[in-house]
PDB file of C-alpha atoms in Angstrom:
ATOM      1  CA  UNK A1120      22.834  50.445 -39.735  1.00 62.00           C
ATOM      2  CA  UNK A1121      23.603  48.580 -42.966  1.00 71.00           C
ATOM      3  CA  UNK A1122      24.479  50.108 -46.319  1.00 86.00           C
ATOM      4  CA  UNK A1123      22.732  48.384 -49.206  1.00 87.00           C
ATOM      5  CA  UNK A1124      25.333  46.383 -51.192  1.00 88.00           C
ATOM      6  CA  UNK A1125      26.472  48.226 -54.309  1.00 91.00           C
ATOM      7  CA  UNK A1126      25.018  51.590 -53.303  1.00 92.00           C
ATOM      8  CA  UNK A1127      28.417  53.147 -52.517  1.00 95.00           C
ATOM      9  CA  UNK A1128      30.991  50.942 -54.273  1.00 96.00           C
ATOM     10  CA  UNK A1129      30.657  49.565 -57.828  1.00 96.00           C
ATOM     11  CA  UNK A1130      30.607  45.861 -56.877  1.00 93.00           C
ATOM     12  CA  UNK A1131      32.121  44.192 -59.965  1.00 95.00           C
ATOM     13  CA  UNK A1132      34.501  46.994 -60.960  1.00 97.00           C
ATOM     14  CA  UNK A1133      37.515  44.820 -60.102  1.00 96.00           C
ATOM     15  CA  UNK A1134      36.518  42.544 -63.016  1.00 96.00           C
ATOM     16  CA  UNK A1135      36.535  45.411 -65.566  1.00 96.00           C
ATOM     17  CA  UNK A1136      39.608  46.304 -67.674  1.00 96.00           C
ATOM     18  CA  UNK A1137      40.079  49.486 -65.619  1.00 96.00           C
ATOM     19  CA  UNK A1138      39.675  47.652 -62.333  1.00 96.00           C
ATOM     20  CA  UNK A1139      42.160  44.962 -63.355  1.00 95.00           C
ATOM     21  CA  UNK A1140      44.772  47.678 -63.978  1.00 95.00           C
ATOM     22  CA  UNK A1141      44.396  48.849 -60.391  1.00 96.00           C
ATOM     23  CA  UNK A1142      44.410  45.277 -59.062  1.00 96.00           C
ATOM     24  CA  UNK A1143      47.728  44.768 -60.841  1.00 95.00           C
ATOM     25  CA  UNK A1144      49.292  47.249 -58.391  1.00 95.00           C
ATOM     26  CA  UNK A1145      48.696  44.823 -55.493  1.00 96.00           C
ATOM     27  CA  UNK A1146      49.812  41.760 -57.473  1.00 95.00           C
ATOM     28  CA  UNK A1147      53.172  40.533 -58.720  1.00 91.00           C
ATOM     29  CA  UNK A1148      53.028  37.779 -61.377  1.00 88.00           C
ATOM     30  CA  UNK A1149      49.587  36.734 -60.110  1.00 90.00           C
ATOM     31  CA  UNK A1150      50.848  36.597 -56.521  1.00 93.00           C
ATOM     32  CA  UNK A1151      49.688  39.046 -53.848  1.00 95.00           C
ATOM     33  CA  UNK A1152      52.108  41.745 -52.819  1.00 94.00           C
ATOM     34  CA  UNK A1153      52.548  42.243 -49.090  1.00 90.00           C
ATOM     35  CA  UNK A1154      52.886  45.727 -47.664  1.00 88.00           C
ATOM     36  CA  UNK A1155      54.542  46.923 -44.469  1.00 81.00           C
ATOM     37  CA  UNK A1156      53.314  49.767 -42.267  1.00 77.00           C
ATOM     38  CA  UNK A1157      54.760  52.535 -44.438  1.00 83.00           C
ATOM     39  CA  UNK A1158      54.479  50.830 -47.824  1.00 87.00           C
ATOM     40  CA  UNK A1159      51.706  51.302 -50.348  1.00 91.00           C
ATOM     41  CA  UNK A1160      50.900  50.299 -53.943  1.00 94.00           C
ATOM     42  CA  UNK A1161      52.775  52.286 -56.599  1.00 93.00           C
ATOM     43  CA  UNK A1162      50.422  53.738 -59.184  1.00 93.00           C
ATOM     44  CA  UNK A1163      51.443  55.213 -62.556  1.00 92.00           C
ATOM     45  CA  UNK A1164      50.609  58.949 -62.961  1.00 91.00           C
ATOM     46  CA  UNK A1165      47.587  58.288 -65.172  1.00 91.00           C
ATOM     47  CA  UNK A1166      46.057  56.094 -62.430  1.00 93.00           C
ATOM     48  CA  UNK A1167      46.575  58.447 -59.497  1.00 90.00           C
ATOM     49  CA  UNK A1168      44.117  57.746 -56.651  1.00 94.00           C
ATOM     50  CA  UNK A1169      43.660  58.933 -53.088  1.00 95.00           C
ATOM     51  CA  UNK A1170      44.089  56.501 -50.196  1.00 96.00           C
ATOM     52  CA  UNK A1171      41.440  56.066 -47.478  1.00 97.00           C
ATOM     53  CA  UNK A1172      42.982  54.454 -44.379  1.00 96.00           C
ATOM     54  CA  UNK A1173      41.037  52.644 -41.668  1.00 97.00           C
ATOM     55  CA  UNK A1174      41.951  50.827 -38.473  1.00 97.00           C
ATOM     56  CA  UNK A1175      39.763  47.767 -37.888  1.00 97.00           C
ATOM     57  CA  UNK A1176      39.654  45.724 -34.693  1.00 96.00           C
ATOM     58  CA  UNK A1177      38.801  42.034 -35.170  1.00 96.00           C
ATOM     59  CA  UNK A1178      36.824  40.647 -32.217  1.00 94.00           C
ATOM     60  CA  UNK A1179      35.565  37.149 -31.474  1.00 91.00           C
ATOM     61  CA  UNK A1180      35.843  34.074 -29.286  1.00 89.00           C
ATOM     62  CA  UNK A1181      38.945  31.907 -29.454  1.00 87.00           C
ATOM     63  CA  UNK A1182      38.866  29.523 -32.416  1.00 88.00           C
ATOM     64  CA  UNK A1183      36.225  31.289 -34.544  1.00 90.00           C
ATOM     65  CA  UNK A1184      38.749  32.062 -37.288  1.00 90.00           C
ATOM     66  CA  UNK A1185      39.878  35.666 -36.735  1.00 92.00           C
ATOM     67  CA  UNK A1186      43.463  35.038 -37.844  1.00 91.00           C
ATOM     68  CA  UNK A1187      42.291  32.828 -40.729  1.00 92.00           C
ATOM     69  CA  UNK A1188      39.945  35.571 -41.951  1.00 94.00           C
ATOM     70  CA  UNK A1189      42.654  38.231 -41.933  1.00 95.00           C
ATOM     71  CA  UNK A1190      45.068  35.829 -43.666  1.00 94.00           C
ATOM     72  CA  UNK A1191      42.539  35.132 -46.428  1.00 95.00           C
ATOM     73  CA  UNK A1192      41.867  38.851 -46.950  1.00 96.00           C
ATOM     74  CA  UNK A1193      45.625  39.502 -47.142  1.00 95.00           C
ATOM     75  CA  UNK A1194      46.309  36.634 -49.535  1.00 95.00           C
ATOM     76  CA  UNK A1195      48.293  34.660 -46.960  1.00 94.00           C
ATOM     77  CA  UNK A1196      48.065  30.952 -46.206  1.00 93.00           C
ATOM     78  CA  UNK A1197      45.054  30.138 -44.020  1.00 91.00           C
ATOM     79  CA  UNK A1198      46.340  28.172 -40.984  1.00 84.00           C
ATOM     80  CA  UNK A1199      45.363  24.494 -41.119  1.00 78.00           C
ATOM     81  CA  UNK A1200      45.099  24.273 -37.323  1.00 75.00           C
ATOM     82  CA  UNK A1201      44.055  26.724 -34.632  1.00 72.00           C
ATOM     83  CA  UNK A1202      46.804  28.455 -32.680  1.00 76.00           C
ATOM     84  CA  UNK A1203      45.913  31.122 -30.130  1.00 78.00           C
ATOM     85  CA  UNK A1204      47.209  34.543 -31.185  1.00 78.00           C
ATOM     86  CA  UNK A1205      49.621  35.874 -28.565  1.00 74.00           C
ATOM     87  CA  UNK A1206      49.457  39.627 -28.041  1.00 77.00           C
ATOM     88  CA  UNK A1207      48.358  41.855 -30.922  1.00 86.00           C
ATOM     89  CA  UNK A1208      48.897  40.976 -34.566  1.00 90.00           C
ATOM     90  CA  UNK A1209      48.477  43.671 -37.230  1.00 92.00           C
ATOM     91  CA  UNK A1210      48.040  43.175 -40.968  1.00 94.00           C
ATOM     92  CA  UNK A1211      47.676  45.749 -43.743  1.00 95.00           C
ATOM     93  CA  UNK A1212      45.459  45.039 -46.761  1.00 96.00           C
ATOM     94  CA  UNK A1213      45.065  47.348 -49.761  1.00 97.00           C
ATOM     95  CA  UNK A1214      41.972  47.225 -51.948  1.00 98.00           C
ATOM     96  CA  UNK A1215      41.179  49.448 -54.971  1.00 97.00           C
ATOM     97  CA  UNK A1216      37.532  50.273 -55.516  1.00 98.00           C
ATOM     98  CA  UNK A1217      35.383  52.683 -57.525  1.00 97.00           C
ATOM     99  CA  UNK A1218      32.911  55.036 -55.877  1.00 97.00           C
ATOM    100  CA  UNK A1219      29.492  54.863 -57.502  1.00 94.00           C
ATOM    101  CA  UNK A1220      28.447  58.521 -57.145  1.00 92.00           C
ATOM    102  CA  UNK A1221      31.667  60.238 -58.252  1.00 93.00           C
ATOM    103  CA  UNK A1222      33.005  57.491 -60.508  1.00 94.00           C
ATOM    104  CA  UNK A1223      36.519  57.907 -59.136  1.00 95.00           C
ATOM    105  CA  UNK A1224      38.873  55.176 -58.060  1.00 96.00           C
ATOM    106  CA  UNK A1225      40.041  55.037 -54.463  1.00 97.00           C
ATOM    107  CA  UNK A1226      42.638  52.881 -52.700  1.00 97.00           C
ATOM    108  CA  UNK A1227      41.351  51.547 -49.379  1.00 98.00           C
ATOM    109  CA  UNK A1228      43.955  50.714 -46.757  1.00 97.00           C
ATOM    110  CA  UNK A1229      42.600  48.360 -44.084  1.00 97.00           C
ATOM    111  CA  UNK A1230      44.799  47.995 -41.028  1.00 96.00           C
ATOM    112  CA  UNK A1231      43.504  44.916 -39.161  1.00 96.00           C
ATOM    113  CA  UNK A1232      44.226  44.443 -35.443  1.00 94.00           C
ATOM    114  CA  UNK A1233      43.794  40.847 -34.290  1.00 92.00           C
ATOM    115  CA  UNK A1234      44.247  39.720 -30.683  1.00 87.00           C
ATOM    116  CA  UNK A1235      43.900  36.386 -28.910  1.00 77.00           C
ATOM    117  CA  UNK A1236      41.077  36.021 -26.400  1.00 78.00           C
ATOM    118  CA  UNK A1237      43.439  34.843 -23.649  1.00 75.00           C
ATOM    119  CA  UNK A1238      45.635  37.947 -24.029  1.00 78.00           C
ATOM    120  CA  UNK A1239      42.561  40.202 -23.902  1.00 80.00           C
ATOM    121  CA  UNK A1240      41.489  38.636 -20.603  1.00 77.00           C
ATOM    122  CA  UNK A1241      44.980  38.645 -19.109  1.00 78.00           C
ATOM    123  CA  UNK A1242      46.107  42.179 -19.971  1.00 82.00           C
ATOM    124  CA  UNK A1243      43.791  45.120 -19.320  1.00 84.00           C
ATOM    125  CA  UNK A1244      45.590  47.452 -21.728  1.00 87.00           C
ATOM    126  CA  UNK A1245      45.119  45.363 -24.882  1.00 88.00           C
ATOM    127  CA  UNK A1246      41.428  46.038 -25.584  1.00 88.00           C
ATOM    128  CA  UNK A1247      41.829  49.838 -25.180  1.00 88.00           C
ATOM    129  CA  UNK A1248      44.879  49.695 -27.475  1.00 90.00           C
ATOM    130  CA  UNK A1249      42.937  47.790 -30.140  1.00 89.00           C
ATOM    131  CA  UNK A1250      40.001  50.206 -29.938  1.00 90.00           C
ATOM    132  CA  UNK A1251      42.092  53.390 -29.803  1.00 92.00           C
ATOM    133  CA  UNK A1252      41.440  55.455 -32.956  1.00 93.00           C
ATOM    134  CA  UNK A1253      39.663  52.471 -34.529  1.00 95.00           C
ATOM    135  CA  UNK A1254      37.220  53.184 -37.350  1.00 96.00           C
ATOM    136  CA  UNK A1255      35.401  49.873 -37.212  1.00 96.00           C
ATOM    137  CA  UNK A1256      35.033  46.573 -35.389  1.00 96.00           C
ATOM    138  CA  UNK A1257      34.433  43.184 -36.975  1.00 97.00           C
ATOM    139  CA  UNK A1258      32.564  40.745 -34.726  1.00 97.00           C
ATOM    140  CA  UNK A1259      33.229  37.169 -35.778  1.00 96.00           C
ATOM    141  CA  UNK A1260      31.297  34.007 -35.143  1.00 96.00           C
ATOM    142  CA  UNK A1261      31.736  30.557 -36.659  1.00 94.00           C
ATOM    143  CA  UNK A1262      28.942  28.841 -38.564  1.00 94.00           C
ATOM    144  CA  UNK A1263      30.157  25.592 -36.949  1.00 91.00           C
ATOM    145  CA  UNK A1264      30.102  26.932 -33.369  1.00 93.00           C
ATOM    146  CA  UNK A1265      26.636  27.879 -32.133  1.00 95.00           C
ATOM    147  CA  UNK A1266      28.009  29.276 -28.862  1.00 95.00           C
ATOM    148  CA  UNK A1267      30.077  31.870 -30.757  1.00 95.00           C
ATOM    149  CA  UNK A1268      26.881  33.109 -32.449  1.00 96.00           C
ATOM    150  CA  UNK A1269      24.908  33.154 -29.192  1.00 96.00           C
ATOM    151  CA  UNK A1270      27.758  35.157 -27.611  1.00 95.00           C
ATOM    152  CA  UNK A1271      27.489  37.982 -30.161  1.00 96.00           C
ATOM    153  CA  UNK A1272      25.084  40.232 -28.192  1.00 96.00           C
ATOM    154  CA  UNK A1273      27.210  40.219 -25.036  1.00 94.00           C
ATOM    155  CA  UNK A1274      30.408  40.530 -27.100  1.00 93.00           C
ATOM    156  CA  UNK A1275      29.088  43.541 -29.018  1.00 94.00           C
ATOM    157  CA  UNK A1276      27.902  45.251 -25.831  1.00 93.00           C
ATOM    158  CA  UNK A1277      31.153  44.510 -23.998  1.00 90.00           C
ATOM    159  CA  UNK A1278      33.559  45.546 -26.739  1.00 91.00           C
ATOM    160  CA  UNK A1279      31.714  48.688 -27.861  1.00 91.00           C
ATOM    161  CA  UNK A1280      31.168  50.028 -24.340  1.00 85.00           C
ATOM    162  CA  UNK A1281      32.449  53.598 -24.187  1.00 77.00           C
ATOM    163  CA  UNK A1282      33.248  53.676 -27.913  1.00 77.00           C
ATOM    164  CA  UNK A1283      32.300  56.400 -30.330  1.00 76.00           C
ATOM    165  CA  UNK A1284      30.432  56.058 -33.586  1.00 83.00           C
ATOM    166  CA  UNK A1285      32.295  53.015 -34.891  1.00 92.00           C
ATOM    167  CA  UNK A1286      31.285  50.952 -37.906  1.00 95.00           C
ATOM    168  CA  UNK A1287      30.147  47.553 -36.595  1.00 96.00           C
ATOM    169  CA  UNK A1288      30.009  44.541 -38.933  1.00 96.00           C
ATOM    170  CA  UNK A1289      29.359  40.890 -38.119  1.00 97.00           C
ATOM    171  CA  UNK A1290      31.185  38.205 -40.102  1.00 97.00           C
ATOM    172  CA  UNK A1291      30.308  34.509 -40.096  1.00 95.00           C
ATOM    173  CA  UNK A1292      33.413  32.414 -40.695  1.00 93.00           C
ATOM    174  CA  UNK A1293      33.774  28.798 -41.907  1.00 89.00           C
ATOM    175  CA  UNK A1294      30.864  29.295 -44.307  1.00 89.00           C
ATOM    176  CA  UNK A1295      32.488  26.605 -46.479  1.00 85.00           C
ATOM    177  CA  UNK A1296      31.518  24.010 -43.844  1.00 81.00           C
ATOM    178  CA  UNK A1297      27.786  24.504 -44.450  1.00 72.00           C
ATOM    179  CA  UNK A1298      27.095  20.793 -44.030  1.00 76.00           C
ATOM    180  CA  UNK A1299      28.140  21.151 -40.382  1.00 76.00           C
ATOM    181  CA  UNK A1300      26.556  24.554 -39.769  1.00 85.00           C
ATOM    182  CA  UNK A1301      24.973  25.202 -36.384  1.00 91.00           C
ATOM    183  CA  UNK A1302      23.666  28.642 -37.419  1.00 93.00           C
ATOM    184  CA  UNK A1303      20.776  28.917 -39.895  1.00 91.00           C
ATOM    185  CA  UNK A1304      19.659  31.638 -42.289  1.00 91.00           C
ATOM    186  CA  UNK A1305      16.653  32.150 -40.043  1.00 94.00           C
ATOM    187  CA  UNK A1306      18.990  32.778 -37.099  1.00 95.00           C
ATOM    188  CA  UNK A1307      20.850  35.404 -39.144  1.00 95.00           C
ATOM    189  CA  UNK A1308      17.629  37.110 -40.234  1.00 94.00           C
ATOM    190  CA  UNK A1309      16.417  37.350 -36.635  1.00 96.00           C
ATOM    191  CA  UNK A1310      19.797  38.710 -35.534  1.00 96.00           C
ATOM    192  CA  UNK A1311      19.774  41.394 -38.252  1.00 93.00           C
ATOM    193  CA  UNK A1312      16.263  42.494 -37.298  1.00 93.00           C
ATOM    194  CA  UNK A1313      17.222  42.756 -33.633  1.00 95.00           C
ATOM    195  CA  UNK A1314      20.639  44.416 -34.005  1.00 94.00           C
ATOM    196  CA  UNK A1315      20.364  46.266 -37.335  1.00 93.00           C
ATOM    197  CA  UNK A1316      23.918  45.266 -38.245  1.00 94.00           C
ATOM    198  CA  UNK A1317      25.264  43.977 -41.569  1.00 94.00           C
ATOM    199  CA  UNK A1318      26.245  40.306 -41.644  1.00 94.00           C
ATOM    200  CA  UNK A1319      28.895  39.056 -44.084  1.00 95.00           C
ATOM    201  CA  UNK A1320      29.868  35.440 -44.734  1.00 93.00           C
ATOM    202  CA  UNK A1321      33.330  34.120 -45.360  1.00 92.00           C
ATOM    203  CA  UNK A1322      34.959  30.801 -46.173  1.00 90.00           C
ATOM    204  CA  UNK A1323      37.943  29.765 -44.070  1.00 86.00           C
ATOM    205  CA  UNK A1324      39.918  27.736 -46.606  1.00 89.00           C
ATOM    206  CA  UNK A1325      42.711  28.574 -49.018  1.00 92.00           C
ATOM    207  CA  UNK A1326      41.792  29.479 -52.579  1.00 90.00           C
ATOM    208  CA  UNK A1327      43.228  28.105 -55.848  1.00 93.00           C
ATOM    209  CA  UNK A1328      46.972  27.759 -56.346  1.00 94.00           C
ATOM    210  CA  UNK A1329      49.224  28.562 -59.268  1.00 94.00           C
ATOM    211  CA  UNK A1330      50.703  25.907 -61.571  1.00 93.00           C
ATOM    212  CA  UNK A1331      53.533  25.131 -59.115  1.00 94.00           C
ATOM    213  CA  UNK A1332      50.921  23.702 -56.725  1.00 93.00           C
ATOM    214  CA  UNK A1333      52.307  25.676 -53.785  1.00 93.00           C
ATOM    215  CA  UNK A1334      51.792  29.387 -54.388  1.00 94.00           C
ATOM    216  CA  UNK A1335      48.337  30.864 -53.828  1.00 96.00           C
ATOM    217  CA  UNK A1336      46.766  32.383 -56.938  1.00 95.00           C
ATOM    218  CA  UNK A1337      46.606  36.043 -55.946  1.00 95.00           C
ATOM    219  CA  UNK A1338      44.151  37.156 -58.631  1.00 94.00           C
ATOM    220  CA  UNK A1339      41.723  34.290 -57.918  1.00 95.00           C
ATOM    221  CA  UNK A1340      42.067  34.921 -54.195  1.00 95.00           C
ATOM    222  CA  UNK A1341      41.135  38.581 -54.624  1.00 95.00           C
ATOM    223  CA  UNK A1342      38.039  37.587 -56.590  1.00 93.00           C
ATOM    224  CA  UNK A1343      36.981  35.356 -53.687  1.00 93.00           C
ATOM    225  CA  UNK A1344      37.343  38.051 -51.017  1.00 96.00           C
ATOM    226  CA  UNK A1345      36.105  40.980 -53.135  1.00 96.00           C
ATOM    227  CA  UNK A1346      32.533  40.910 -51.699  1.00 95.00           C
ATOM    228  CA  UNK A1347      33.813  41.275 -48.128  1.00 96.00           C
ATOM    229  CA  UNK A1348      36.450  43.913 -48.994  1.00 97.00           C
ATOM    230  CA  UNK A1349      33.821  45.890 -50.925  1.00 97.00           C
ATOM    231  CA  UNK A1350      31.443  45.532 -47.978  1.00 96.00           C
ATOM    232  CA  UNK A1351      34.033  46.934 -45.564  1.00 97.00           C
ATOM    233  CA  UNK A1352      34.864  49.758 -47.958  1.00 97.00           C
ATOM    234  CA  UNK A1353      31.212  50.707 -48.417  1.00 96.00           C
ATOM    235  CA  UNK A1354      30.384  50.907 -44.715  1.00 96.00           C
ATOM    236  CA  UNK A1355      33.570  52.698 -43.680  1.00 97.00           C
ATOM    237  CA  UNK A1356      33.453  55.229 -46.532  1.00 96.00           C
ATOM    238  CA  UNK A1357      29.759  55.897 -45.989  1.00 95.00           C
ATOM    239  CA  UNK A1358      30.311  56.466 -42.269  1.00 94.00           C
ATOM    240  CA  UNK A1359      33.042  58.984 -43.140  1.00 94.00           C
ATOM    241  CA  UNK A1360      30.625  60.856 -45.397  1.00 94.00           C
ATOM    242  CA  UNK A1361      27.932  60.873 -42.692  1.00 92.00           C
ATOM    243  CA  UNK A1362      30.413  62.155 -40.085  1.00 91.00           C
ATOM    244  CA  UNK A1363      31.518  64.922 -42.451  1.00 90.00           C
ATOM    245  CA  UNK A1364      27.869  65.923 -43.021  1.00 90.00           C
ATOM    246  CA  UNK A1365      28.086  65.173 -46.749  1.00 89.00           C
ATOM    247  CA  UNK A1366      25.277  62.600 -46.782  1.00 87.00           C
ATOM    248  CA  UNK A1367      22.378  61.866 -44.410  1.00 87.00           C
ATOM    249  CA  UNK A1368      22.516  58.869 -42.105  1.00 82.00           C
ATOM    250  CA  UNK A1369      20.546  55.858 -43.305  1.00 73.00           C
ATOM    251  CA  UNK A1370      17.492  54.649 -41.493  1.00 61.00           C
ATOM    252  CA  UNK A1371      18.214  51.178 -40.050  1.00 54.00           C
ATOM    253  CA  UNK A1372      16.812  48.146 -41.777  1.00 46.00           C
ATOM    254  CA  UNK A1373      18.793  47.524 -44.949  1.00 44.00           C
ATOM    255  CA  UNK A1374      20.446  44.106 -45.141  1.00 45.00           C
ATOM    256  CA  UNK A1375      23.941  43.076 -46.139  1.00 47.00           C
ATOM    257  CA  UNK A1376      24.355  39.655 -47.701  1.00 48.00           C
ATOM    258  CA  UNK A1377      27.876  39.531 -49.150  1.00 54.00           C
ATOM    259  CA  UNK A1378      29.641  36.180 -49.190  1.00 56.00           C
ATOM    260  CA  UNK A1379      33.055  34.909 -50.132  1.00 56.00           C
TER     261      UNK A1379
END
């Protein structure tokens, strides 16, 4: 099931004067703020907003860019070389967004769980721990690694076995390396028709830097990842509303085409 982009979240709200005020709560002098497990953005009274928290498991073959994707979403440096993640790595990302129907602002708290493929194979308890109380799973493939795309069906079946009604989203990483892509738009279209899952695209390189040449530009970085963060927010919030019986479930077939 895919939610049509912009049907739940106002897509460009973060560019509006009101949206920029909320974005300022996750920035400090144009640098991203980083939040621990019990920390959250501090909002002034006139900007009070509820927080919607979600646990998201990041799944994919070794080397597809799971850690790089989470780093980019969090405003951290994207690793220049691949290093296998040992054990479980968790990262918290806050994202303010505006709901289209009610017009109210909401703070989304995404708690990403990333685990190396070798650790998953070696320790039986890691996959259940990553899936426990998870709200969604991101299945990654790399545009430059055809085998990671071909592995998606078995990966999805394997990882979701015995799971409840989780939100499932596919993300293609290294979209910036389109000249070396082994996966075509036709491949993606056929996959969406067969699996009825949204597919997002993401670049795996660092964004612009501030004048010092070293520090990542937090505001520009947020603009780059906004389509993916809005896509996650839309699907997770919509699933919550369906589960609560507040809205009917969508018929499968809508497509998701967000890129960053």
